[in-house]
Amino acid sequence: MTKEFPINQNLTRVVPNIIRAYDDRFSQIDDIIKLTIGEPDFNVPEVSKQAVIDSVTADDSHYAPALGTVPLRHAISDFLVDRYNLNYSADDEIIVTVGATEAIYDTIAAFVNPGDKVLIPTPTFPLYESDTLIIGADPVLIDTEKDGFILTADALRAALDEYGDAAKVLVLNYPGNPTGRTYSADELKALAEVLAGTNIVVIADEIYSELVYDEPHHSIAEYLPEQTLILNGVSKSHAMTGYRLGFIAGPKPLIKGPALVHQVAVTTTPNPMAAAATVALGTPAGKAATEEMKVAYKERRDYLVKSLHELGFELENPEGAFYLFPRILPSYGNDDGQFAIDLAEEAHVATVPGQAFGPGGEGHFRISYASSLETLQEAVARLTEFVNKHA
């Protein structure tokens, strides 16, 4: 007889990761060009590789402080001042996490209870919704498609009017996954003005902040510092996805809760990986490596935007990250799932259907351009044949 074991009922509210499901399915196709996962095709900077080696050979194998190694927290503090003129104390306003993924969970878990509302502009990375559901709170998905994939002050105000004191957290991801859109200083100021009269915590996931191509990156923490927690890391800016190093930065009164969740969940982060992140964020060589990647990503973005426009696709111009989010071909109506399947099976180009990213994603598909220009050129050639067949 099969035994039935107890289960956290919140897990039944969570849908398995659609992005990974499509990636796994398409990976079985021969000669597939995978433009599915946000995985940089660059190598880890040499200074970071050497820092790992030095840490291991120095037997740096003991527990780090719960908040992260002191050198890394100082490097993060200096990084935020240097890049964005944001000031956080390395002593008690920065937490080093196991990637930005852990940081997302820590910050949401620290501020919500069952029945509370977490405001999430969509389309966006689905983990925010999943974490909210596991914790027992309720995600409020705000469709931003009609506003160019940007949460406007009016849309935020409408959500606050509807949910009132039940709204505890607002999640902002910018530059955004899957759209690549980001916020101007004026747009962030407008949101901050709406939020200033509330006690809502803003979780600003800025993991792509170093990959903004045409204008400087701005953080809502510039305009609403006492209510904002910044999430960031080295996965995207330094191609260190497998090193699993992220961080949370915020004012001391706000960061206490996430610090406790972090300590209970993981205790601390690995020293060799921390050494790698320290030089990535805190040395000229680390900064130069990011700049080199940024130049290449911008070239790829410009090539793809031009090519897709020439093929007749509608899309918003992405200001950052390494994603495009075009509308699918009109012949498919709003069926982005079938479009992505046909594109993979017929043209051997794997993308992610927009439905994976929540309301506003339907009828779109995500292309990751974290691949070489040569790979993208071949993908466009295949896409051209597909369009000629299905347009």
GROMACS .gro file of C-alpha atoms in nm:
model
  391
    1MET     CA    1   0.000   0.000   0.000
    2THR     CA    2   0.133   0.344  -0.097
    3LYS     CA    3   0.175   0.576   0.196
    4GLU     CA    4   0.052   0.932   0.182
    5PHE     CA    5   0.285   1.177   0.351
    6PRO     CA    6   0.202   1.522   0.482
    7ILE     CA    7   0.266   1.820   0.256
    8ASN     CA    8   0.280   2.193   0.302
    9GLN     CA    9  -0.046   2.292   0.133
   10ASN     CA   10   0.113   2.611   0.005
   11LEU     CA   11   0.319   2.396  -0.233
   12THR     CA   12  -0.001   2.292  -0.410
   13ARG     CA   13  -0.050   2.658  -0.508
   14VAL     CA   14   0.278   2.670  -0.702
   15VAL     CA   15   0.308   2.579  -1.070
   16PRO     CA   16   0.637   2.415  -1.175
   17ASN     CA   17   0.878   2.642  -1.361
   18ILE     CA   18   0.742   2.677  -1.716
   19ILE     CA   19   1.068   2.825  -1.845
   20ARG     CA   20   1.264   2.517  -1.742
   21ALA     CA   21   0.993   2.288  -1.877
   22TYR     CA   22   1.014   2.439  -2.225
   23ASP     CA   23   1.393   2.449  -2.210
   24ASP     CA   24   1.406   2.080  -2.118
   25ARG     CA   25   1.164   1.991  -2.396
   26PHE     CA   26   1.345   2.189  -2.664
   27SER     CA   27   1.688   2.065  -2.552
   28GLN     CA   28   1.597   1.722  -2.689
   29ILE     CA   29   1.582   1.858  -3.045
   30ASP     CA   30   1.891   1.801  -3.260
   31ASP     CA   31   2.077   2.109  -3.385
   32ILE     CA   32   1.871   2.335  -3.160
   33ILE     CA   33   1.978   2.697  -3.101
   34LYS     CA   34   1.879   2.766  -2.742
   35LEU     CA   35   1.779   3.124  -2.671
   36THR     CA   36   1.579   3.022  -2.364
   37ILE     CA   37   1.778   3.064  -2.043
   38GLY     CA   38   1.936   3.385  -1.913
   39GLU     CA   39   2.279   3.227  -1.899
   40PRO     CA   40   2.569   3.455  -2.004
   41ASP     CA   41   2.799   3.295  -2.261
   42PHE     CA   42   3.107   3.470  -2.121
   43ASN     CA   43   3.360   3.314  -1.887
   44VAL     CA   44   3.408   3.426  -1.527
   45PRO     CA   45   3.666   3.710  -1.508
   46GLU     CA   46   4.020   3.582  -1.457
   47VAL     CA   47   4.062   3.781  -1.136
   48SER     CA   48   3.764   3.603  -0.986
   49LYS     CA   49   3.891   3.261  -1.089
   50GLN     CA   50   4.225   3.335  -0.927
   51ALA     CA   51   4.053   3.459  -0.612
   52VAL     CA   52   3.876   3.123  -0.576
   53ILE     CA   53   4.207   2.938  -0.617
   54ASP     CA   54   4.378   3.161  -0.362
   55SER     CA   55   4.093   3.111  -0.113
   56VAL     CA   56   4.109   2.733  -0.145
   57THR     CA   57   4.488   2.708  -0.121
   58ALA     CA   58   4.482   2.936   0.183
   59ASP     CA   59   4.246   2.688   0.355
   60ASP     CA   60   3.978   2.952   0.387
   61SER     CA   61   3.729   2.680   0.477
   62HIS     CA   62   3.559   2.796   0.794
   63TYR     CA   63   3.220   2.960   0.848
   64ALA     CA   64   3.197   3.318   0.731
   65PRO     CA   65   2.997   3.570   0.937
   66ALA     CA   66   2.622   3.527   0.887
   67LEU     CA   67   2.596   3.849   0.688
   68GLY     CA   68   2.886   3.747   0.460
   69THR     CA   69   3.260   3.800   0.461
   70VAL     CA   70   3.373   4.144   0.570
   71PRO     CA   71   3.580   4.213   0.255
   72LEU     CA   72   3.286   4.129   0.031
   73ARG     CA   73   3.044   4.346   0.223
   74HIS     CA   74   3.288   4.637   0.194
   75ALA     CA   75   3.326   4.569  -0.179
   76ILE     CA   76   2.946   4.572  -0.217
   77SER     CA   77   2.919   4.897  -0.021
   78ASP     CA   78   3.186   5.060  -0.238
   79PHE     CA   79   3.026   4.919  -0.555
   80LEU     CA   80   2.690   5.077  -0.474
   81VAL     CA   81   2.851   5.414  -0.404
   82ASP     CA   82   3.069   5.402  -0.717
   83ARG     CA   83   2.799   5.293  -0.960
   84TYR     CA   84   2.478   5.442  -0.820
   85ASN     CA   85   2.573   5.685  -0.542
   86LEU     CA   86   2.387   5.472  -0.285
   87ASN     CA   87   2.528   5.450   0.067
   88TYR     CA   88   2.488   5.139   0.283
   89SER     CA   89   2.699   5.037   0.580
   90ALA     CA   90   2.904   4.721   0.532
   91ASP     CA   91   2.854   4.648   0.901
   92ASP     CA   92   2.479   4.614   0.926
   93GLU     CA   93   2.302   4.715   0.603
   94ILE     CA   94   2.424   4.446   0.360
   95ILE     CA   95   2.353   4.069   0.350
   96VAL     CA   96   2.541   3.832   0.119
   97THR     CA   97   2.303   3.562  -0.013
   98VAL     CA   98   2.312   3.244  -0.217
   99GLY     CA   99   2.237   3.426  -0.541
  100ALA     CA  100   1.963   3.682  -0.593
  101THR     CA  101   1.725   3.384  -0.584
  102GLU     CA  102   1.771   3.347  -0.208
  103ALA     CA  103   1.750   3.724  -0.169
  104ILE     CA  104   1.404   3.722  -0.330
  105TYR     CA  105   1.278   3.461  -0.084
  106ASP     CA  106   1.439   3.626   0.219
  107THR     CA  107   1.288   3.966   0.148
  108ILE     CA  108   0.935   3.850   0.069
  109ALA     CA  109   0.928   3.608   0.362
  110ALA     CA  110   1.035   3.879   0.605
  111PHE     CA  111   0.738   4.107   0.547
  112VAL     CA  112   0.424   3.908   0.470
  113ASN     CA  113   0.178   3.685   0.652
  114PRO     CA  114  -0.102   3.464   0.516
  115GLY     CA  115  -0.357   3.677   0.338
  116ASP     CA  116  -0.123   3.971   0.280
  117LYS     CA  117  -0.086   4.102  -0.074
  118VAL     CA  118   0.239   4.127  -0.271
  119LEU     CA  119   0.211   4.360  -0.572
  120ILE     CA  120   0.397   4.220  -0.874
  121PRO     CA  121   0.398   4.406  -1.208
  122THR     CA  122   0.388   4.156  -1.496
  123PRO     CA  123   0.510   4.010  -1.725
  124THR     CA  124   0.803   3.927  -1.501
  125PHE     CA  125   1.028   3.656  -1.361
  126PRO     CA  126   0.786   3.395  -1.215
  127LEU     CA  127   0.981   3.330  -0.895
  128TYR     CA  128   0.830   3.633  -0.720
  129GLU     CA  129   0.484   3.481  -0.750
  130SER     CA  130   0.601   3.133  -0.653
  131ASP     CA  131   0.780   3.253  -0.339
  132THR     CA  132   0.478   3.458  -0.236
  133LEU     CA  133   0.253   3.152  -0.270
  134ILE     CA  134   0.488   2.922  -0.078
  135ILE     CA  135   0.506   3.172   0.206
  136GLY     CA  136   0.126   3.179   0.219
  137ALA     CA  137   0.059   3.531   0.099
  138ASP     CA  138  -0.131   3.633  -0.214
  139PRO     CA  139   0.036   3.770  -0.527
  140VAL     CA  140  -0.142   4.057  -0.702
  141LEU     CA  141  -0.032   4.047  -1.066
  142ILE     CA  142  -0.051   4.389  -1.232
  143ASP     CA  143  -0.056   4.367  -1.612
  144THR     CA  144   0.167   4.642  -1.756
  145GLU     CA  145   0.150   4.552  -2.125
  146LYS     CA  146  -0.067   4.848  -2.223
  147ASP     CA  147   0.189   5.084  -2.067
  148GLY     CA  148   0.490   4.945  -2.249
  149PHE     CA  149   0.573   4.699  -1.969
  150ILE     CA  150   0.628   4.978  -1.716
  151LEU     CA  151   0.430   5.015  -1.390
  152THR     CA  152   0.286   5.365  -1.395
  153ALA     CA  153   0.204   5.575  -1.091
  154ASP     CA  154  -0.164   5.561  -1.187
  155ALA     CA  155  -0.164   5.181  -1.205
  156LEU     CA  156   0.013   5.159  -0.869
  157ARG     CA  157  -0.232   5.403  -0.712
  158ALA     CA  158  -0.524   5.198  -0.843
  159ALA     CA  159  -0.381   4.880  -0.688
  160LEU     CA  160  -0.333   5.053  -0.353
  161ASP     CA  161  -0.687   5.186  -0.364
  162GLU     CA  162  -0.817   4.835  -0.429
  163TYR     CA  163  -0.613   4.641  -0.172
  164GLY     CA  164  -0.552   4.904   0.095
  165ASP     CA  165  -0.364   4.795   0.404
  166ALA     CA  166  -0.348   4.434   0.282
  167ALA     CA  167  -0.076   4.538   0.035
  168LYS     CA  168   0.255   4.493   0.216
  169VAL     CA  169   0.521   4.459  -0.055
  170LEU     CA  170   0.584   4.587  -0.408
  171VAL     CA  171   0.831   4.394  -0.623
  172LEU     CA  172   1.007   4.589  -0.899
  173ASN     CA  173   1.245   4.410  -1.138
  174TYR     CA  174   1.437   4.647  -1.363
  175PRO     CA  175   1.584   4.621  -1.613
  176GLY     CA  176   1.315   4.360  -1.643
  177ASN     CA  177   1.307   3.993  -1.726
  178PRO     CA  178   1.154   3.912  -1.979
  179THR     CA  179   1.110   4.255  -2.140
  180GLY     CA  180   1.444   4.431  -2.093
  181ARG     CA  181   1.252   4.749  -2.008
  182THR     CA  182   1.371   4.973  -1.727
  183TYR     CA  183   1.254   5.286  -1.545
  184SER     CA  184   1.365   5.643  -1.598
  185ALA     CA  185   1.442   5.867  -1.303
  186ASP     CA  186   1.111   6.049  -1.351
  187GLU     CA  187   0.913   5.724  -1.359
  188LEU     CA  188   1.076   5.608  -1.036
  189LYS     CA  189   1.016   5.943  -0.869
  190ALA     CA  190   0.646   5.918  -0.959
  191LEU     CA  191   0.622   5.571  -0.804
  192ALA     CA  192   0.809   5.690  -0.496
  193GLU     CA  193   0.563   5.976  -0.448
  194VAL     CA  194   0.273   5.731  -0.447
  195LEU     CA  195   0.449   5.501  -0.199
  196ALA     CA  196   0.583   5.767   0.035
  197GLY     CA  197   0.257   5.790   0.228
  198THR     CA  198   0.245   5.413   0.289
  199ASN     CA  199   0.441   5.156   0.487
  200ILE     CA  200   0.482   4.928   0.184
  201VAL     CA  201   0.826   4.769   0.143
  202VAL     CA  202   0.974   4.794  -0.206
  203ILE     CA  203   1.187   4.501  -0.319
  204ALA     CA  204   1.398   4.641  -0.603
  205ASP     CA  205   1.549   4.348  -0.791
  206GLU     CA  206   1.829   4.518  -0.985
  207ILE     CA  207   2.027   4.209  -1.086
  208TYR     CA  208   2.062   4.351  -1.440
  209SER     CA  209   2.157   4.704  -1.328
  210GLU     CA  210   2.506   4.682  -1.478
  211LEU     CA  211   2.357   4.594  -1.817
  212VAL     CA  212   2.179   4.918  -1.904
  213TYR     CA  213   2.287   5.038  -2.247
  214ASP     CA  214   2.175   5.387  -2.337
  215GLU     CA  215   2.119   5.583  -2.014
  216PRO     CA  216   2.250   5.552  -1.656
  217HIS     CA  217   2.073   5.307  -1.427
  218HIS     CA  218   1.859   5.465  -1.156
  219SER     CA  219   1.732   5.293  -0.841
  220ILE     CA  220   1.409   5.373  -0.661
  221ALA     CA  221   1.627   5.369  -0.349
  222GLU     CA  222   1.747   5.714  -0.459
  223TYR     CA  223   1.397   5.851  -0.401
  224LEU     CA  224   1.251   5.617  -0.136
  225PRO     CA  225   1.552   5.495   0.065
  226GLU     CA  226   1.373   5.423   0.393
  227GLN     CA  227   1.127   5.180   0.227
  228THR     CA  228   1.351   5.008  -0.028
  229LEU     CA  229   1.561   4.693  -0.027
  230ILE     CA  230   1.795   4.644  -0.322
  231LEU     CA  231   1.866   4.297  -0.459
  232ASN     CA  232   2.167   4.241  -0.681
  233GLY     CA  233   2.459   4.005  -0.742
  234VAL     CA  234   2.729   3.890  -0.980
  235SER     CA  235   2.544   3.627  -1.185
  236LYS     CA  236   2.453   3.850  -1.479
  237SER     CA  237   2.711   4.130  -1.456
  238HIS     CA  238   3.009   3.894  -1.427
  239ALA     CA  239   2.879   3.569  -1.583
  240MET     CA  240   2.901   3.399  -1.241
  241THR     CA  241   2.564   3.223  -1.238
  242GLY     CA  242   2.712   2.903  -1.095
  243TYR     CA  243   2.894   3.085  -0.816
  244ARG     CA  244   2.560   3.171  -0.651
  245LEU     CA  245   2.651   3.503  -0.491
  246GLY     CA  246   2.393   3.777  -0.448
  247PHE     CA  247   2.319   4.044  -0.192
  248ILE     CA  248   2.054   4.253  -0.023
  249ALA     CA  249   2.118   4.616   0.072
  250GLY     CA  250   1.888   4.839   0.271
  251PRO     CA  251   1.848   5.058   0.579
  252LYS     CA  252   1.914   4.889   0.911
  253PRO     CA  253   1.552   4.890   1.038
  254LEU     CA  254   1.434   4.723   0.717
  255ILE     CA  255   1.706   4.465   0.672
  256LYS     CA  256   1.674   4.294   1.011
  257GLY     CA  257   1.393   4.064   0.897
  258PRO     CA  258   1.564   3.937   0.579
  259ALA     CA  259   1.887   3.891   0.778
  260LEU     CA  260   1.708   3.657   1.017
  261VAL     CA  261   1.545   3.458   0.735
  262HIS     CA  262   1.884   3.427   0.566
  263GLN     CA  263   2.057   3.308   0.884
  264VAL     CA  264   1.791   3.045   0.952
  265ALA     CA  265   1.777   2.924   0.590
  266VAL     CA  266   2.144   2.901   0.488
  267THR     CA  267   2.360   3.017   0.782
  268THR     CA  268   2.613   3.185   0.551
  269THR     CA  269   2.772   3.173   0.204
  270PRO     CA  270   3.087   2.992   0.080
  271ASN     CA  271   3.420   3.170   0.128
  272PRO     CA  272   3.579   3.090  -0.212
  273MET     CA  273   3.274   3.224  -0.394
  274ALA     CA  274   3.276   3.532  -0.173
  275ALA     CA  275   3.642   3.591  -0.262
  276ALA     CA  276   3.550   3.574  -0.631
  277ALA     CA  277   3.267   3.823  -0.588
  278THR     CA  278   3.488   4.057  -0.383
  279VAL     CA  279   3.728   4.115  -0.671
  280ALA     CA  280   3.447   4.112  -0.929
  281LEU     CA  281   3.272   4.404  -0.757
  282GLY     CA  282   3.570   4.572  -0.595
  283THR     CA  283   3.853   4.593  -0.850
  284PRO     CA  284   3.915   4.776  -1.178
  285ALA     CA  285   3.964   4.439  -1.349
  286GLY     CA  286   3.622   4.324  -1.236
  287LYS     CA  287   3.460   4.645  -1.359
  288ALA     CA  288   3.641   4.618  -1.693
  289ALA     CA  289   3.511   4.264  -1.742
  290THR     CA  290   3.154   4.386  -1.703
  291GLU     CA  291   3.212   4.672  -1.946
  292GLU     CA  292   3.344   4.427  -2.205
  293MET     CA  293   3.034   4.212  -2.170
  294LYS     CA  294   2.809   4.517  -2.184
  295VAL     CA  295   2.954   4.631  -2.517
  296ALA     CA  296   2.895   4.286  -2.666
  297TYR     CA  297   2.539   4.265  -2.534
  298LYS     CA  298   2.452   4.607  -2.676
  299GLU     CA  299   2.581   4.501  -3.018
  300ARG     CA  300   2.368   4.188  -3.002
  301ARG     CA  301   2.061   4.381  -2.889
  302ASP     CA  302   2.094   4.632  -3.169
  303TYR     CA  303   2.140   4.356  -3.427
  304LEU     CA  304   1.837   4.160  -3.308
  305VAL     CA  305   1.606   4.460  -3.272
  306LYS     CA  306   1.686   4.571  -3.626
  307SER     CA  307   1.653   4.218  -3.766
  308LEU     CA  308   1.321   4.147  -3.596
  309HIS     CA  309   1.175   4.479  -3.703
  310GLU     CA  310   1.275   4.399  -4.062
  311LEU     CA  311   1.095   4.064  -4.029
  312GLY     CA  312   0.780   4.246  -3.918
  313PHE     CA  313   0.781   4.165  -3.547
  314GLU     CA  314   0.639   4.418  -3.303
  315LEU     CA  315   0.852   4.479  -2.993
  316GLU     CA  316   0.939   4.738  -2.732
  317ASN     CA  317   1.303   4.847  -2.744
  318PRO     CA  318   1.476   4.696  -2.438
  319GLU     CA  319   1.697   4.938  -2.246
  320GLY     CA  320   1.879   4.669  -2.050
  321ALA     CA  321   1.927   4.304  -1.948
  322PHE     CA  322   1.969   4.059  -2.239
  323TYR     CA  323   1.616   3.978  -2.349
  324LEU     CA  324   1.376   4.074  -2.626
  325PHE     CA  325   1.002   4.026  -2.588
  326PRO     CA  326   0.841   4.050  -2.933
  327ARG     CA  327   0.483   3.975  -3.024
  328ILE     CA  328   0.436   3.644  -3.202
  329LEU     CA  329   0.331   3.626  -3.565
  330PRO     CA  330  -0.029   3.744  -3.628
  331SER     CA  331  -0.110   3.408  -3.788
  332TYR     CA  332  -0.083   3.248  -3.442
  333GLY     CA  333  -0.332   3.483  -3.279
  334ASN     CA  334  -0.244   3.485  -2.910
  335ASP     CA  335  -0.114   3.126  -2.893
  336ASP     CA  336   0.245   3.190  -2.788
  337GLY     CA  337   0.285   2.832  -2.664
  338GLN     CA  338   0.219   2.681  -3.007
  339PHE     CA  339   0.433   2.948  -3.171
  340ALA     CA  340   0.730   2.859  -2.951
  341ILE     CA  341   0.681   2.487  -3.012
  342ASP     CA  342   0.660   2.528  -3.389
  343LEU     CA  343   0.961   2.759  -3.395
  344ALA     CA  344   1.165   2.503  -3.203
  345GLU     CA  345   1.049   2.196  -3.392
  346GLU     CA  346   1.054   2.345  -3.742
  347ALA     CA  347   1.330   2.607  -3.731
  348HIS     CA  348   1.529   2.460  -3.441
  349VAL     CA  349   1.529   2.790  -3.253
  350ALA     CA  350   1.425   2.759  -2.889
  351THR     CA  351   1.261   3.053  -2.712
  352VAL     CA  352   1.019   3.087  -2.418
  353PRO     CA  353   0.647   3.161  -2.466
  354GLY     CA  354   0.534   3.480  -2.300
  355GLN     CA  355   0.265   3.306  -2.095
  356ALA     CA  356   0.546   3.186  -1.864
  357PHE     CA  357   0.583   3.540  -1.729
  358GLY     CA  358   0.229   3.618  -1.618
  359PRO     CA  359  -0.049   3.852  -1.737
  360GLY     CA  360   0.058   4.070  -2.028
  361GLY     CA  361   0.296   3.802  -2.153
  362GLU     CA  362   0.042   3.618  -2.363
  363GLY     CA  363   0.100   3.656  -2.735
  364HIS     CA  364   0.472   3.729  -2.689
  365PHE     CA  365   0.788   3.523  -2.676
  366ARG     CA  366   1.118   3.582  -2.498
  367ILE     CA  367   1.451   3.570  -2.675
  368SER     CA  368   1.768   3.563  -2.465
  369TYR     CA  369   2.061   3.721  -2.648
  370ALA     CA  370   2.316   3.588  -2.400
  371SER     CA  371   2.468   3.400  -2.695
  372SER     CA  372   2.736   3.490  -2.945
  373LEU     CA  373   2.658   3.723  -3.235
  374GLU     CA  374   2.733   3.438  -3.476
  375THR     CA  375   2.476   3.219  -3.302
  376LEU     CA  376   2.220   3.498  -3.315
  377GLN     CA  377   2.286   3.553  -3.686
  378GLU     CA  378   2.216   3.186  -3.754
  379ALA     CA  379   1.902   3.208  -3.541
  380VAL     CA  380   1.780   3.505  -3.747
  381ALA     CA  381   1.845   3.315  -4.070
  382ARG     CA  382   1.631   3.027  -3.942
  383LEU     CA  383   1.368   3.265  -3.808
  384THR     CA  384   1.349   3.432  -4.150
  385GLU     CA  385   1.261   3.102  -4.318
  386PHE     CA  386   1.003   3.033  -4.047
  387VAL     CA  387   0.840   3.375  -4.092
  388ASN     CA  388   0.824   3.331  -4.470
  389LYS     CA  389   0.643   3.002  -4.415
  390HIS     CA  390   0.396   3.116  -4.147
  391ALA     CA  391   0.336   3.486  -4.207
   0.00000   0.00000   0.00000
